[in-house]
């Protein structure tokens, strides 16, 4: 499962890399069972240790829908297994080296007809501190099919080479973004995925996603990894020192 020379070069040139069949479908089915009725369950009583941001609706009686659930490994033992499995960490090691720490695991259940757009942004704009560098890497894992219609992730290839751009800030859930919010871009590439696929991407690549205009949920989880010691406050767990699958 380690990276080929061609894959490494593609990642360096473009800032992202799609790995088909990263996770076995049996694991994906386990995740589906563990997060069944996640909106209703978290609305009734949020699990200890998670952070939840909700979609905002004009209708006060609209059923609550999660926009993002931080620390999703708390509510899904299989996501906790996936974030530290060899298939995942071997690729991350090929991108950032052997000293790997968990930054976060975040569930993104963009519901059919309700899931809102994620404006264009660079993750390092959220993560930057005085004592870290943009060495972090994300892996967004498809739990259900991700398509143009339901708001799959889109990247601007090569944008990671331009450094950190100026971002605007607001009080929204995703409150740091590039000027202009979300709009279609001619220079962006949509990455459609099947369950079990994962896309790895650089902390500086510009990315975003359209709203979910379909009837199908676009269910994903993003795992963020950091180089151990690259900003001590951004390392939740040293995965190299932890048991691996």
PDB file of N, CA, C and O in Angstrom, residues 16-42:
ATOM      1  N   UNK A  16      -2.737  16.877  -4.189  1.00  0.00           N
ATOM      2  CA  UNK A  16      -3.696  15.877  -3.724  1.00  0.00           C
ATOM      3  C   UNK A  16      -3.424  14.554  -4.424  1.00  0.00           C
ATOM      4  O   UNK A  16      -2.727  14.503  -5.450  1.00  0.00           O
ATOM      5  N   UNK A  17      -3.980  13.482  -3.863  1.00  0.00           N
ATOM      6  CA  UNK A  17      -3.805  12.153  -4.440  1.00  0.00           C
ATOM      7  C   UNK A  17      -4.987  11.281  -4.063  1.00  0.00           C
ATOM      8  O   UNK A  17      -5.309  11.144  -2.881  1.00  0.00           O
ATOM      9  N   UNK A  18      -5.641  10.688  -5.042  1.00  0.00           N
ATOM     10  CA  UNK A  18      -6.758   9.781  -4.815  1.00  0.00           C
ATOM     11  C   UNK A  18      -6.246   8.356  -4.751  1.00  0.00           C
ATOM     12  O   UNK A  18      -5.522   7.907  -5.638  1.00  0.00           O
ATOM     13  N   UNK A  19      -6.630   7.631  -3.685  1.00  0.00           N
ATOM     14  CA  UNK A  19      -6.304   6.204  -3.575  1.00  0.00           C
ATOM     15  C   UNK A  19      -7.624   5.426  -3.569  1.00  0.00           C
ATOM     16  O   UNK A  19      -8.403   5.510  -2.621  1.00  0.00           O
ATOM     17  N   UNK A  20      -7.858   4.684  -4.644  1.00  0.00           N
ATOM     18  CA  UNK A  20      -9.060   3.871  -4.752  1.00  0.00           C
ATOM     19  C   UNK A  20      -8.965   2.667  -3.810  1.00  0.00           C
ATOM     20  O   UNK A  20      -7.892   2.100  -3.615  1.00  0.00           O
ATOM     21  N   UNK A  21     -10.104   2.297  -3.211  1.00  0.00           N
ATOM     22  CA  UNK A  21     -10.146   1.114  -2.365  1.00  0.00           C
ATOM     23  C   UNK A  21      -9.201   1.170  -1.183  1.00  0.00           C
ATOM     24  O   UNK A  21      -8.612   0.147  -0.805  1.00  0.00           O
ATOM     25  N   UNK A  22      -9.073   2.335  -0.574  1.00  0.00           N
ATOM     26  CA  UNK A  22      -8.168   2.492   0.565  1.00  0.00           C
ATOM     27  C   UNK A  22      -8.595   1.640   1.750  1.00  0.00           C
ATOM     28  O   UNK A  22      -7.768   1.044   2.447  1.00  0.00           O
ATOM     29  N   UNK A  23      -9.904   1.557   1.980  1.00  0.00           N
ATOM     30  CA  UNK A  23     -10.456   0.877   3.155  1.00  0.00           C
ATOM     31  C   UNK A  23     -11.401  -0.224   2.690  1.00  0.00           C
ATOM     32  O   UNK A  23     -12.199  -0.017   1.762  1.00  0.00           O
ATOM     33  N   UNK A  24     -11.351  -1.418   3.296  1.00  0.00           N
ATOM     34  CA  UNK A  24     -12.258  -2.503   2.898  1.00  0.00           C
ATOM     35  C   UNK A  24     -13.725  -2.107   3.069  1.00  0.00           C
ATOM     36  O   UNK A  24     -14.085  -1.399   4.020  1.00  0.00           O
ATOM     37  N   UNK A  25     -14.567  -2.583   2.165  1.00  0.00           N
ATOM     38  CA  UNK A  25     -15.992  -2.249   2.231  1.00  0.00           C
ATOM     39  C   UNK A  25     -16.650  -2.794   3.497  1.00  0.00           C
ATOM     40  O   UNK A  25     -17.628  -2.215   3.981  1.00  0.00           O
ATOM     41  N   UNK A  26     -16.112  -3.872   4.058  1.00  0.00           N
ATOM     42  CA  UNK A  26     -16.660  -4.390   5.316  1.00  0.00           C
ATOM     43  C   UNK A  26     -16.481  -3.384   6.443  1.00  0.00           C
ATOM     44  O   UNK A  26     -17.358  -3.244   7.305  1.00  0.00           O
ATOM     45  N   UNK A  27     -15.358  -2.666   6.432  1.00  0.00           N
ATOM     46  CA  UNK A  27     -15.139  -1.619   7.441  1.00  0.00           C
ATOM     47  C   UNK A  27     -16.109  -0.464   7.230  1.00  0.00           C
ATOM     48  O   UNK A  27     -16.614   0.116   8.192  1.00  0.00           O
ATOM     49  N   UNK A  28     -16.330  -0.121   5.969  1.00  0.00           N
ATOM     50  CA  UNK A  28     -17.261   0.963   5.657  1.00  0.00           C
ATOM     51  C   UNK A  28     -18.657   0.609   6.154  1.00  0.00           C
ATOM     52  O   UNK A  28     -19.373   1.457   6.719  1.00  0.00           O
ATOM     53  N   UNK A  29     -19.059  -0.641   5.971  1.00  0.00           N
ATOM     54  CA  UNK A  29     -20.370  -1.088   6.459  1.00  0.00           C
ATOM     55  C   UNK A  29     -20.442  -0.980   7.979  1.00  0.00           C
ATOM     56  O   UNK A  29     -21.488  -0.614   8.537  1.00  0.00           O
ATOM     57  N   UNK A  30     -19.342  -1.285   8.659  1.00  0.00           N
ATOM     58  CA  UNK A  30     -19.310  -1.146  10.117  1.00  0.00           C
ATOM     59  C   UNK A  30     -19.478   0.310  10.530  1.00  0.00           C
ATOM     60  O   UNK A  30     -20.194   0.616  11.492  1.00  0.00           O
ATOM     61  N   UNK A  31     -18.817   1.223   9.817  1.00  0.00           N
ATOM     62  CA  UNK A  31     -18.968   2.654  10.116  1.00  0.00           C
ATOM     63  C   UNK A  31     -20.415   3.078   9.937  1.00  0.00           C
ATOM     64  O   UNK A  31     -20.985   3.799  10.783  1.00  0.00           O
ATOM     65  N   UNK A  32     -21.032   2.641   8.856  1.00  0.00           N
ATOM     66  CA  UNK A  32     -22.434   2.982   8.594  1.00  0.00           C
ATOM     67  C   UNK A  32     -23.322   2.553   9.763  1.00  0.00           C
ATOM     68  O   UNK A  32     -24.207   3.313  10.190  1.00  0.00           O
ATOM     69  N   UNK A  33     -23.098   1.359  10.285  1.00  0.00           N
ATOM     70  CA  UNK A  33     -23.907   0.885  11.410  1.00  0.00           C
ATOM     71  C   UNK A  33     -23.651   1.725  12.670  1.00  0.00           C
ATOM     72  O   UNK A  33     -24.583   2.047  13.408  1.00  0.00           O
ATOM     73  N   UNK A  34     -22.411   2.083  12.886  1.00  0.00           N
ATOM     74  CA  UNK A  34     -22.052   2.814  14.105  1.00  0.00           C
ATOM     75  C   UNK A  34     -22.556   4.257  14.108  1.00  0.00           C
ATOM     76  O   UNK A  34     -22.762   4.838  15.175  1.00  0.00           O
ATOM     77  N   UNK A  35     -22.763   4.824  12.930  1.00  0.00           N
ATOM     78  CA  UNK A  35     -23.236   6.213  12.871  1.00  0.00           C
ATOM     79  C   UNK A  35     -24.685   6.297  12.394  1.00  0.00           C
ATOM     80  O   UNK A  35     -25.164   7.378  12.036  1.00  0.00           O
ATOM     81  N   UNK A  36     -25.383   5.187  12.411  1.00  0.00           N
ATOM     82  CA  UNK A  36     -26.790   5.187  12.013  1.00  0.00           C
ATOM     83  C   UNK A  36     -27.574   6.187  12.867  1.00  0.00           C
ATOM     84  O   UNK A  36     -27.381   6.271  14.081  1.00  0.00           O
ATOM     85  N   UNK A  37     -28.435   6.975  12.236  1.00  0.00           N
ATOM     86  CA  UNK A  37     -29.265   7.984  12.910  1.00  0.00           C
ATOM     87  C   UNK A  37     -28.411   8.980  13.716  1.00  0.00           C
ATOM     88  O   UNK A  37     -28.804   9.449  14.777  1.00  0.00           O
ATOM     89  N   UNK A  38     -27.259   9.330  13.172  1.00  0.00           N
ATOM     90  CA  UNK A  38     -26.334  10.178  13.930  1.00  0.00           C
ATOM     91  C   UNK A  38     -26.919  11.556  14.219  1.00  0.00           C
ATOM     92  O   UNK A  38     -26.707  12.119  15.294  1.00  0.00           O
ATOM     93  N   UNK A  39     -27.698  12.111  13.285  1.00  0.00           N
ATOM     94  CA  UNK A  39     -28.296  13.442  13.506  1.00  0.00           C
ATOM     95  C   UNK A  39     -29.265  13.401  14.683  1.00  0.00           C
ATOM     96  O   UNK A  39     -29.199  14.253  15.585  1.00  0.00           O
ATOM     97  N   UNK A  40     -30.152  12.430  14.659  1.00  0.00           N
ATOM     98  CA  UNK A  40     -31.157  12.328  15.717  1.00  0.00           C
ATOM     99  C   UNK A  40     -30.519  11.995  17.069  1.00  0.00           C
ATOM    100  O   UNK A  40     -30.890  12.573  18.098  1.00  0.00           O
ATOM    101  N   UNK A  41     -29.570  11.082  17.061  1.00  0.00           N
ATOM    102  CA  UNK A  41     -28.922  10.689  18.305  1.00  0.00           C
ATOM    103  C   UNK A  41     -28.167  11.849  18.944  1.00  0.00           C
ATOM    104  O   UNK A  41     -28.264  12.070  20.161  1.00  0.00           O
ATOM    105  N   UNK A  42     -27.417  12.606  18.134  1.00  0.00           N
ATOM    106  CA  UNK A  42     -26.652  13.719  18.687  1.00  0.00           C
ATOM    107  C   UNK A  42     -27.548  14.889  19.084  1.00  0.00           C
ATOM    108  O   UNK A  42     -27.226  15.649  19.999  1.00  0.00           O
TER     109      UNK A  42
END
